[in-house]
Amino acid sequence: MGKGDLKLLGTGVSPFVIRTRISLHLKSVEYEFIEEKLAAKSELLLKANPIHKKVPVLIHHDKPICESLIIVQYIDEVWSHGPSILPSDPYDRAVERFWAAYLDEKWFPSWKGVGLVHGEEAQKKIAGLKEGLVLLEEAFPKCSKGKPFFGGDQIGFLDISFGCFLGWARVGEIIHKVSLLDTTNTPHLAGWADRFYAHPAVKGVLPEPQALYDFLKPFIKPAPTN
Amino acid sequence: MGKGDLKLLGTGVSPFVIRTRISLHLKSVEYEFIEEKLAAKSELLLKANPIHKKVPVLIHHDKPICESLIIVQYIDEVWSHGPSILPSDPYDRAVERFWAAYLDEKWFPSWKGVGLVHGEEAQKKIAGLKEGLVLLEEAFPKCSKGKPFFGGDQIGFLDISFGCFLGWARVGEIIHKVSLLDTTNTPHLAGWADRFYAHPAVKGVLPEPQALYDFLKPFIKPAPTN
């Protein structure tokens, strides 16, 4: 398939866009990446996703597919000859879908404003984020069954759904000088994060923490100096 | 399979529970329905869904599956010999998943407090709900392709995801003496709603509007009398 048949509208730093890019790379599918400016959304984006007006949007043969987790499943179903993203067992699929929904609906929304708070407020936010990570730490051995990734030998649906946030987690660590993923509190996740970053489908897509921090710096409220 | 292998924890009026029941009925799967009291949640529920502590939970061979849309997909995948719930085409699947997510994340949350507002506030809320219905009205011919249901000849994922809210829509109409689904504004949906209510997998599961209204009455704030 020529690149012209498959376009991805996105931004380089959106974890939701990163998800879809990792999925396409995992399947070795070529696509045209169209960088959107969120301050001036293109006509193409507004037409392709009139309800949410958000990236990512995958446009395949002129048909738009919206919402990152739906796009990831679409990619898995269309390019079914490549490595499987969702597990084959219905229960394993349900478990991975559960945690992916948890991350999108509970965990990631609680990041909101992480760069704007300090002191007690920041401590409370960090504690909430850590609680979520402990749940994922406990889920890791059950999902991975002794293998290197949530998806087993290969990265899968939950690896991609969670791993796309790793850049943000590292930025949270830099801002608040805390440790979110480390070998003491979340040993499984610490090892998994290193393996995920190094995966060929992920390399070059997941921003390096310092680059993401520099990008986000204008939106970070400096700590009060007293 | 004996009923003992499959339990559903739920309440009779929850649209999210109704979804899972319709899916099981569509697949002609026997199950034990365990009615939960939300004011005093059972140990079984708290243990089966420790993260959200919410119904529905499907327990299959002692393994819990949570979150209604995930349960519906699980049912479709495990009892794959019955009528298909999700369409077979990946694009059609993505479209149905998109609208189901829209209903859960945008449309149904805007129902919150519908029984507590009157006057201008109520008008604004009703207008928002109607806007959502117009989107679904427009989606209907594209999904159904001239057939009686979103899913075609048979009820499918979007029919179930949307239809489970019909009781609440009718209650909204009773409370505010308005018409949400009618042959003038949403002719496709009006006909579809009648067909959905009459479907054998739905009958006896979706509460009749008056029964649901009577149940919700204590939570409805009467209109000011002046």
CSV table of C-alpha atoms in Angstrom, one decimal:
chain,number,residue,atom,x,y,z
A,1,MET,CA,0.0,0.0,0.0
A,2,GLY,CA,1.3,3.4,-0.9
A,3,LYS,CA,1.7,6.0,1.8
A,4,GLY,CA,-1.0,8.2,0.1
A,5,ASP,CA,-3.7,5.7,1.2
A,6,LEU,CA,-2.9,6.2,4.9
A,7,LYS,CA,-2.6,9.5,6.7
A,8,LEU,CA,-2.2,10.2,10.4
A,9,LEU,CA,-3.1,13.6,11.7
A,10,GLY,CA,-1.3,14.3,15.0
A,11,THR,CA,1.2,16.1,17.0
A,12,GLY,CA,4.6,14.9,18.1
A,13,VAL,CA,4.0,15.1,21.8
A,14,SER,CA,0.5,13.8,22.2
A,15,PRO,CA,0.6,10.4,24.0
A,16,PHE,CA,-2.6,9.5,22.2
A,17,VAL,CA,-1.0,10.1,18.8
A,18,ILE,CA,2.2,8.2,20.0
A,19,ARG,CA,0.0,5.2,20.6
A,20,THR,CA,-1.2,5.1,17.1
A,21,ARG,CA,2.3,5.6,15.7
A,22,ILE,CA,3.8,2.8,17.8
A,23,SER,CA,1.0,0.5,16.5
A,24,LEU,CA,1.7,1.4,12.9
A,25,HIS,CA,5.4,0.9,13.4
A,26,LEU,CA,4.8,-2.5,15.1
A,27,LYS,CA,2.8,-3.6,12.0
A,28,SER,CA,5.5,-2.2,9.7
A,29,VAL,CA,2.8,-0.1,7.9
A,30,GLU,CA,3.9,3.0,6.0
A,31,TYR,CA,1.9,6.2,6.5
A,32,GLU,CA,2.0,9.9,6.0
A,33,PHE,CA,2.3,11.8,9.2
A,34,ILE,CA,0.6,15.2,9.0
A,35,GLU,CA,1.6,17.5,11.9
A,36,GLU,CA,-1.3,19.5,13.3
A,37,LYS,CA,-1.0,22.8,15.0
A,38,LEU,CA,-3.5,22.7,17.9
A,39,ALA,CA,-3.8,26.5,17.9
A,40,ALA,CA,-4.9,26.5,14.2
A,41,LYS,CA,-6.5,23.1,13.4
A,42,SER,CA,-6.5,22.2,9.8
A,43,GLU,CA,-9.7,22.0,7.7
A,44,LEU,CA,-8.8,18.3,7.2
A,45,LEU,CA,-8.8,17.6,10.9
A,46,LEU,CA,-12.1,19.5,11.5
A,47,LYS,CA,-13.8,17.6,8.7
A,48,ALA,CA,-12.3,14.3,9.7
A,49,ASN,CA,-13.3,14.6,13.4
A,50,PRO,CA,-16.1,17.1,13.6
A,51,ILE,CA,-17.4,15.8,17.0
A,52,HIS,CA,-14.2,16.0,19.1
A,53,LYS,CA,-11.9,18.1,16.8
A,54,LYS,CA,-9.0,16.2,18.3
A,55,VAL,CA,-5.9,14.3,17.2
A,56,PRO,CA,-5.1,11.5,16.4
A,57,VAL,CA,-7.2,10.8,13.3
A,58,LEU,CA,-6.2,8.0,11.0
A,59,ILE,CA,-7.4,8.5,7.5
A,60,HIS,CA,-7.5,5.2,5.5
A,61,HIS,CA,-8.7,5.3,1.9
A,62,ASP,CA,-10.3,8.7,2.7
A,63,LYS,CA,-12.3,7.3,5.7
A,64,PRO,CA,-11.5,8.8,9.1
A,65,ILE,CA,-11.0,6.7,12.2
A,66,CYS,CA,-11.0,8.7,15.5
A,67,GLU,CA,-10.1,8.0,19.2
A,68,SER,CA,-6.7,6.5,19.9
A,69,LEU,CA,-7.7,3.2,21.4
A,70,ILE,CA,-10.2,2.6,18.6
A,71,ILE,CA,-7.5,3.4,16.1
A,72,VAL,CA,-5.1,0.9,17.7
A,73,GLN,CA,-7.8,-1.8,17.5
A,74,TYR,CA,-8.5,-0.8,13.9
A,75,ILE,CA,-4.8,-1.1,13.0
A,76,ASP,CA,-4.7,-4.5,14.7
A,77,GLU,CA,-7.8,-5.8,12.8
A,78,VAL,CA,-6.8,-4.4,9.3
A,79,TRP,CA,-3.1,-5.4,9.4
A,80,SER,CA,-3.9,-8.7,11.1
A,81,HIS,CA,-0.9,-10.5,9.4
A,82,GLY,CA,1.6,-8.4,11.5
A,83,PRO,CA,2.4,-9.0,15.2
A,84,SER,CA,-0.9,-9.1,17.2
A,85,ILE,CA,-1.6,-6.1,19.4
A,86,LEU,CA,-4.5,-7.5,21.3
A,87,PRO,CA,-4.1,-10.9,23.0
A,88,SER,CA,-6.0,-13.8,21.3
A,89,ASP,CA,-7.7,-15.0,24.6
A,90,PRO,CA,-11.0,-13.1,25.3
A,91,TYR,CA,-10.3,-12.8,29.0
A,92,ASP,CA,-6.8,-11.5,28.4
A,93,ARG,CA,-8.2,-9.0,25.9
A,94,ALA,CA,-10.8,-7.9,28.5
A,95,VAL,CA,-8.1,-7.4,31.2
A,96,GLU,CA,-5.9,-5.3,28.8
A,97,ARG,CA,-8.9,-3.2,27.7
A,98,PHE,CA,-9.8,-2.7,31.4
A,99,TRP,CA,-6.4,-1.2,32.3
A,100,ALA,CA,-6.3,0.9,29.1
A,101,ALA,CA,-9.6,2.4,30.0
A,102,TYR,CA,-8.5,2.9,33.6
A,103,LEU,CA,-5.4,4.8,32.3
A,104,ASP,CA,-7.4,7.0,30.0
A,105,GLU,CA,-10.4,7.7,32.3
A,106,LYS,CA,-8.8,7.9,35.8
A,107,TRP,CA,-5.0,7.9,35.8
A,108,PHE,CA,-4.0,10.2,33.0
A,109,PRO,CA,-6.7,12.8,33.8
A,110,SER,CA,-5.2,13.1,37.3
A,111,TRP,CA,-2.0,14.4,35.6
A,112,LYS,CA,-3.9,17.6,34.7
A,113,GLY,CA,-2.3,20.6,36.2
A,114,VAL,CA,0.8,18.6,37.4
A,115,GLY,CA,3.0,21.5,36.2
A,116,LEU,CA,1.0,24.1,38.0
A,117,VAL,CA,1.0,22.9,41.6
A,118,HIS,CA,3.7,22.9,44.3
A,119,GLY,CA,4.0,22.0,48.0
A,120,GLU,CA,1.1,20.1,49.6
A,121,GLU,CA,-1.0,20.2,46.4
A,122,ALA,CA,1.7,18.7,44.4
A,123,GLN,CA,2.4,16.0,47.0
A,124,LYS,CA,-1.3,15.0,46.9
A,125,LYS,CA,-1.3,14.8,43.1
A,126,ILE,CA,1.9,12.7,43.1
A,127,ALA,CA,0.5,10.4,45.7
A,128,GLY,CA,-2.6,9.8,43.5
A,129,LEU,CA,-0.4,9.1,40.5
A,130,LYS,CA,1.7,6.7,42.5
A,131,GLU,CA,-1.4,4.8,43.7
A,132,GLY,CA,-2.3,4.2,40.1
A,133,LEU,CA,1.2,3.0,39.3
A,134,VAL,CA,1.0,0.5,42.2
A,135,LEU,CA,-2.1,-1.0,40.6
A,136,LEU,CA,-0.3,-1.4,37.3
A,137,GLU,CA,2.7,-2.8,39.1
A,138,GLU,CA,0.5,-5.5,40.6
A,139,ALA,CA,-1.2,-6.2,37.2
A,140,PHE,CA,2.2,-6.7,35.4
A,141,PRO,CA,3.0,-10.2,36.5
A,142,LYS,CA,-0.6,-11.3,35.9
A,143,CYS,CA,-0.6,-9.9,32.3
A,144,SER,CA,2.9,-10.7,31.3
A,145,LYS,CA,3.0,-14.2,32.8
A,146,GLY,CA,6.8,-13.9,33.4
A,147,LYS,CA,7.5,-12.4,29.9
A,148,PRO,CA,9.1,-9.0,29.4
A,149,PHE,CA,6.0,-7.1,28.4
A,150,PHE,CA,2.3,-6.8,29.5
A,151,GLY,CA,1.6,-8.4,26.1
A,152,GLY,CA,4.1,-11.3,26.7
A,153,ASP,CA,7.2,-11.6,24.4
A,154,GLN,CA,6.0,-8.7,22.3
A,155,ILE,CA,4.6,-5.3,23.1
A,156,GLY,CA,0.8,-5.3,22.9
A,157,PHE,CA,-2.4,-3.3,23.6
A,158,LEU,CA,-1.7,-2.4,27.3
A,159,ASP,CA,2.1,-1.8,26.7
A,160,ILE,CA,1.2,0.7,24.0
A,161,SER,CA,-1.8,2.2,25.9
A,162,PHE,CA,0.4,2.7,29.0
A,163,GLY,CA,3.8,3.2,27.5
A,164,CYS,CA,2.7,6.3,25.5
A,165,PHE,CA,2.5,8.1,28.8
A,166,LEU,CA,6.1,7.4,29.9
A,167,GLY,CA,7.4,10.7,28.6
A,168,TRP,CA,4.9,12.5,30.7
A,169,ALA,CA,5.8,10.4,33.8
A,170,ARG,CA,9.5,11.3,33.4
A,171,VAL,CA,8.6,15.0,33.0
A,172,GLY,CA,6.5,14.8,36.2
A,173,GLU,CA,9.6,13.3,37.9
A,174,ILE,CA,11.8,16.2,36.6
A,175,ILE,CA,9.3,18.9,37.7
A,176,HIS,CA,8.7,17.6,41.2
A,177,LYS,CA,12.1,16.0,41.8
A,178,VAL,CA,10.4,12.7,42.7
A,179,SER,CA,10.7,9.2,41.5
A,180,LEU,CA,7.5,7.7,40.0
A,181,LEU,CA,8.9,4.5,38.4
A,182,ASP,CA,11.9,3.0,40.2
A,183,THR,CA,13.3,-0.3,41.2
A,184,THR,CA,12.2,0.1,44.8
A,185,ASN,CA,8.5,1.0,44.5
A,186,THR,CA,7.7,-0.4,41.1
A,187,PRO,CA,10.4,-2.8,40.1
A,188,HIS,CA,8.4,-4.6,37.4
A,189,LEU,CA,7.4,-1.3,35.8
A,190,ALA,CA,10.9,0.2,36.1
A,191,GLY,CA,12.3,-2.7,34.1
A,192,TRP,CA,9.3,-2.7,31.7
A,193,ALA,CA,9.7,1.0,31.0
A,194,ASP,CA,13.4,0.6,30.0
A,195,ARG,CA,12.5,-2.3,27.7
A,196,PHE,CA,9.6,-0.4,26.2
A,197,TYR,CA,11.7,2.7,25.5
A,198,ALA,CA,14.3,0.5,23.7
A,199,HIS,CA,11.7,-1.4,21.6
A,200,PRO,CA,12.3,-0.8,17.8
A,201,ALA,CA,8.6,0.2,17.3
A,202,VAL,CA,8.9,2.8,20.0
A,203,LYS,CA,12.3,4.3,19.4
A,204,GLY,CA,12.1,7.7,17.8
A,205,VAL,CA,8.4,8.0,18.5
A,206,LEU,CA,8.3,8.4,22.3
A,207,PRO,CA,9.9,11.8,23.1
A,208,GLU,CA,12.9,11.8,25.3
A,209,PRO,CA,12.0,13.2,28.8
A,210,GLN,CA,14.3,16.2,28.5
A,211,ALA,CA,12.9,17.2,25.0
A,212,LEU,CA,9.4,16.9,26.3
A,213,TYR,CA,10.3,18.9,29.4
A,214,ASP,CA,11.7,21.7,27.3
A,215,PHE,CA,8.6,21.7,25.2
A,216,LEU,CA,6.3,21.9,28.2
A,217,LYS,CA,8.5,24.4,30.1
A,218,PRO,CA,6.4,27.5,29.1
A,219,PHE,CA,3.4,25.8,30.7
A,220,ILE,CA,5.1,24.9,34.0
A,221,LYS,CA,4.6,27.2,36.9
A,222,PRO,CA,7.9,27.7,38.7
A,223,ALA,CA,8.1,26.8,42.4
A,224,PRO,CA,7.7,29.8,44.7
A,225,THR,CA,11.0,31.0,46.0
A,226,ASN,CA,10.7,31.9,49.7
B,1,MET,CA,-22.7,-24.5,30.4
B,2,GLY,CA,-24.5,-24.5,33.7
B,3,LYS,CA,-25.7,-21.2,35.1
B,4,GLY,CA,-23.3,-21.6,38.0
B,5,ASP,CA,-20.4,-20.9,35.7
B,6,LEU,CA,-21.7,-17.4,34.8
B,7,LYS,CA,-22.9,-14.8,37.2
B,8,LEU,CA,-23.8,-11.2,36.5
B,9,LEU,CA,-23.7,-8.7,39.3
B,10,GLY,CA,-26.0,-5.8,38.6
B,11,THR,CA,-29.1,-3.7,39.3
B,12,GLY,CA,-32.3,-3.8,37.3
B,13,VAL,CA,-32.3,-0.1,36.3
B,14,SER,CA,-28.6,0.5,35.4
B,15,PRO,CA,-28.3,1.1,31.6
B,16,PHE,CA,-24.8,-0.4,31.8
B,17,VAL,CA,-26.1,-3.6,33.3
B,18,ILE,CA,-28.9,-3.7,30.8
B,19,ARG,CA,-26.3,-3.7,28.0
B,20,THR,CA,-24.7,-6.8,29.3
B,21,ARG,CA,-28.0,-8.6,29.8
B,22,ILE,CA,-29.2,-7.8,26.3
B,23,SER,CA,-25.9,-9.2,25.0
B,24,LEU,CA,-26.3,-12.4,26.9
B,25,HIS,CA,-29.9,-12.8,25.8
B,26,LEU,CA,-28.9,-12.2,22.2
B,27,LYS,CA,-26.4,-15.0,22.5
B,28,SER,CA,-29.0,-17.2,24.3
B,29,VAL,CA,-26.5,-17.7,27.2
B,30,GLU,CA,-27.9,-18.7,30.6
B,31,TYR,CA,-26.6,-16.8,33.6
B,32,GLU,CA,-27.3,-16.2,37.2
B,33,PHE,CA,-28.3,-12.6,37.8
B,34,ILE,CA,-27.3,-11.3,41.3
B,35,GLU,CA,-29.1,-8.1,42.2
B,36,GLU,CA,-26.8,-5.7,44.0
B,37,LYS,CA,-27.9,-3.0,46.5
B,38,LEU,CA,-25.8,0.0,45.7
B,39,ALA,CA,-26.3,1.3,49.3
B,40,ALA,CA,-24.7,-1.9,50.7
B,41,LYS,CA,-22.4,-3.4,48.0
B,42,SER,CA,-21.7,-7.1,48.5
B,43,GLU,CA,-18.3,-8.5,49.4
B,44,LEU,CA,-18.5,-10.3,46.0
B,45,LEU,CA,-18.8,-7.0,44.1
B,46,LEU,CA,-16.1,-5.3,46.1
B,47,LYS,CA,-13.7,-8.2,45.5
B,48,ALA,CA,-14.6,-8.6,41.8
B,49,ASN,CA,-14.2,-4.9,41.0
B,50,PRO,CA,-11.9,-3.4,43.6
B,51,ILE,CA,-10.9,-0.5,41.4
B,52,HIS,CA,-14.3,1.0,40.5
B,53,LYS,CA,-16.6,-0.9,42.9
B,54,LYS,CA,-19.3,-0.7,40.2
B,55,VAL,CA,-21.8,-2.9,38.5
B,56,PRO,CA,-22.0,-4.6,36.0
B,57,VAL,CA,-19.4,-7.3,36.7
B,58,LEU,CA,-19.6,-10.6,34.8
B,59,ILE,CA,-18.0,-13.5,36.6
B,60,HIS,CA,-17.1,-16.3,34.2
B,61,HIS,CA,-15.5,-19.4,35.7
B,62,ASP,CA,-14.7,-17.3,38.8
B,63,LYS,CA,-12.9,-14.6,36.7
B,64,PRO,CA,-14.4,-11.1,36.9
B,65,ILE,CA,-14.8,-8.9,33.8
B,66,CYS,CA,-15.7,-5.3,34.5
B,67,GLU,CA,-16.9,-2.3,32.5
B,68,SER,CA,-20.0,-2.7,30.4
B,69,LEU,CA,-18.6,-2.2,26.9
B,70,ILE,CA,-15.7,-4.5,27.7
B,71,ILE,CA,-18.1,-7.1,28.9
B,72,VAL,CA,-20.2,-6.8,25.7
B,73,GLN,CA,-17.1,-7.4,23.6
B,74,TYR,CA,-16.1,-10.3,25.9
B,75,ILE,CA,-19.5,-11.9,25.4
B,76,ASP,CA,-19.2,-11.5,21.7
B,77,GLU,CA,-15.8,-13.1,21.6
B,78,VAL,CA,-16.5,-16.0,23.9
B,79,TRP,CA,-19.9,-17.0,22.5
B,80,SER,CA,-18.8,-16.3,18.9
B,81,HIS,CA,-21.1,-19.0,17.5
B,82,GLY,CA,-24.2,-16.8,18.4
B,83,PRO,CA,-25.4,-13.7,16.4
B,84,SER,CA,-22.4,-11.3,16.0
B,85,ILE,CA,-22.6,-8.2,18.2
B,86,LEU,CA,-19.7,-6.3,16.6
B,87,PRO,CA,-19.7,-6.0,12.7
B,88,SER,CA,-17.1,-8.0,10.9
B,89,ASP,CA,-15.6,-5.1,8.9
B,90,PRO,CA,-12.9,-3.2,10.9
B,91,TYR,CA,-14.1,0.2,9.7
B,92,ASP,CA,-17.7,-0.5,10.7
B,93,ARG,CA,-16.4,-1.8,14.1
B,94,ALA,CA,-14.4,1.4,14.6
B,95,VAL,CA,-17.5,3.5,13.8
B,96,GLU,CA,-19.7,1.6,16.2
B,97,ARG,CA,-17.0,1.8,18.9
B,98,PHE,CA,-16.7,5.6,18.3
B,99,TRP,CA,-20.4,6.2,18.9
B,100,ALA,CA,-20.6,3.9,21.9
B,101,ALA,CA,-17.7,5.9,23.4
B,102,TYR,CA,-19.4,9.2,22.5
B,103,LEU,CA,-22.6,8.1,24.3
B,104,ASP,CA,-20.7,7.0,27.4
B,105,GLU,CA,-18.2,9.9,27.7
B,106,LYS,CA,-20.3,12.8,26.4
B,107,TRP,CA,-24.0,12.2,25.9
B,108,PHE,CA,-25.0,10.2,29.0
B,109,PRO,CA,-22.9,12.2,31.4
B,110,SER,CA,-24.9,15.3,30.3
B,111,TRP,CA,-28.0,13.6,31.7
B,112,LYS,CA,-26.7,14.1,35.2
B,113,GLY,CA,-29.1,16.1,37.2
B,114,VAL,CA,-31.8,16.1,34.6
B,115,GLY,CA,-34.4,15.5,37.3
B,116,LEU,CA,-33.1,18.3,39.5
B,117,VAL,CA,-33.4,21.3,37.1
B,118,HIS,CA,-36.3,23.3,35.8
B,119,GLY,CA,-36.9,26.4,33.6
B,120,GLU,CA,-34.0,27.8,31.6
B,121,GLU,CA,-31.5,25.3,33.1
B,122,ALA,CA,-33.7,22.4,32.0
B,123,GLN,CA,-34.1,23.8,28.6
B,124,LYS,CA,-30.4,24.1,28.1
B,125,LYS,CA,-29.8,20.6,29.3
B,126,ILE,CA,-32.6,19.2,27.0
B,127,ALA,CA,-31.1,21.2,24.0
B,128,GLY,CA,-27.7,19.6,24.7
B,129,LEU,CA,-29.2,16.1,24.8
B,130,LYS,CA,-31.1,16.8,21.5
B,131,GLU,CA,-27.9,17.9,19.8
B,132,GLY,CA,-26.4,14.5,20.6
B,133,LEU,CA,-29.5,12.7,19.3
B,134,VAL,CA,-29.3,14.6,16.0
B,135,LEU,CA,-25.8,13.2,15.6
B,136,LEU,CA,-27.0,9.7,16.2
B,137,GLU,CA,-29.9,10.4,13.8
B,138,GLU,CA,-27.4,11.3,11.1
B,139,ALA,CA,-25.3,8.3,11.9
B,140,PHE,CA,-28.2,5.8,11.6
B,141,PRO,CA,-28.5,5.5,7.8
B,142,LYS,CA,-24.7,5.2,7.5
B,143,CYS,CA,-24.5,2.4,10.0
B,144,SER,CA,-27.7,0.6,9.2
B,145,LYS,CA,-27.3,0.9,5.4
B,146,GLY,CA,-31.1,0.7,4.9
B,147,LYS,CA,-31.6,-2.1,7.5
B,148,PRO,CA,-33.8,-1.8,10.6
B,149,PHE,CA,-30.9,-1.5,13.2
B,150,PHE,CA,-27.6,0.2,13.5
B,151,GLY,CA,-26.1,-3.3,13.3
B,152,GLY,CA,-28.1,-4.1,10.1
B,153,ASP,CA,-30.7,-6.9,10.2
B,154,GLN,CA,-29.9,-7.7,13.8
B,155,ILE,CA,-29.2,-5.6,16.8
B,156,GLY,CA,-25.5,-5.1,17.3
B,157,PHE,CA,-22.9,-3.2,19.4
B,158,LEU,CA,-24.2,0.3,18.8
B,159,ASP,CA,-27.8,-0.7,19.1
B,160,ILE,CA,-27.1,-2.2,22.5
B,161,SER,CA,-24.8,0.6,23.6
B,162,PHE,CA,-27.4,3.3,22.8
B,163,GLY,CA,-30.6,1.3,23.3
B,164,CYS,CA,-29.8,0.7,27.0
B,165,PHE,CA,-30.4,4.4,27.6
B,166,LEU,CA,-33.9,4.5,26.0
B,167,GLY,CA,-35.7,4.1,29.4
B,168,TRP,CA,-33.8,7.2,30.7
B,169,ALA,CA,-34.7,9.1,27.6
B,170,ARG,CA,-38.3,8.4,28.0
B,171,VAL,CA,-38.1,9.4,31.7
B,172,GLY,CA,-36.5,12.7,30.6
B,173,GLU,CA,-39.5,13.2,28.3
B,174,ILE,CA,-42.0,12.5,31.1
B,175,ILE,CA,-40.2,14.8,33.6
B,176,HIS,CA,-39.8,17.8,31.3
B,177,LYS,CA,-42.9,17.2,29.1
B,178,VAL,CA,-40.7,17.3,26.0
B,179,SER,CA,-40.2,15.0,23.1
B,180,LEU,CA,-36.7,13.7,22.6
B,181,LEU,CA,-37.2,10.9,20.1
B,182,ASP,CA,-40.1,11.6,17.7
B,183,THR,CA,-41.0,11.2,14.1
B,184,THR,CA,-40.5,14.9,13.3
B,185,ASN,CA,-37.0,15.6,14.7
B,186,THR,CA,-35.5,12.1,14.7
B,187,PRO,CA,-37.6,9.9,12.4
B,188,HIS,CA,-34.9,7.2,12.0
B,189,LEU,CA,-34.3,7.0,15.8
B,190,ALA,CA,-38.0,7.0,16.6
B,191,GLY,CA,-38.6,4.0,14.4
B,192,TRP,CA,-35.4,2.3,15.6
B,193,ALA,CA,-36.4,2.8,19.3
B,194,ASP,CA,-39.8,1.1,18.7
B,195,ARG,CA,-38.0,-1.9,17.0
B,196,PHE,CA,-35.4,-2.1,19.7
B,197,TYR,CA,-37.9,-2.2,22.5
B,198,ALA,CA,-39.8,-5.0,20.7
B,199,HIS,CA,-36.7,-7.1,20.0
B,200,PRO,CA,-36.9,-10.5,21.8
B,201,ALA,CA,-33.4,-10.0,23.4
B,202,VAL,CA,-34.5,-6.6,24.9
B,203,LYS,CA,-38.1,-7.4,26.0
B,204,GLY,CA,-38.3,-7.8,29.8
B,205,VAL,CA,-34.8,-6.3,30.3
B,206,LEU,CA,-35.2,-2.6,29.4
B,207,PRO,CA,-37.5,-1.1,32.0
B,208,GLU,CA,-40.8,0.4,30.8
B,209,PRO,CA,-40.6,4.2,31.1
B,210,GLN,CA,-43.3,4.5,33.7
B,211,ALA,CA,-41.8,1.9,35.9
B,212,LEU,CA,-38.4,3.6,35.7
B,213,TYR,CA,-40.0,7.0,36.4
B,214,ASP,CA,-41.7,5.6,39.5
B,215,PHE,CA,-38.3,4.3,40.6
B,216,LEU,CA,-36.6,7.6,40.0
B,217,LYS,CA,-39.4,9.7,41.5
B,218,PRO,CA,-37.9,10.2,44.9
B,219,PHE,CA,-34.8,11.7,43.2
B,220,ILE,CA,-36.7,14.1,41.1
B,221,LYS,CA,-37.1,17.7,42.2
B,222,PRO,CA,-40.6,18.9,41.6
B,223,ALA,CA,-41.1,22.0,39.4
B,224,PRO,CA,-41.6,25.2,41.5
B,225,THR,CA,-45.3,26.2,41.7
B,226,ASN,CA,-45.6,29.9,41.2
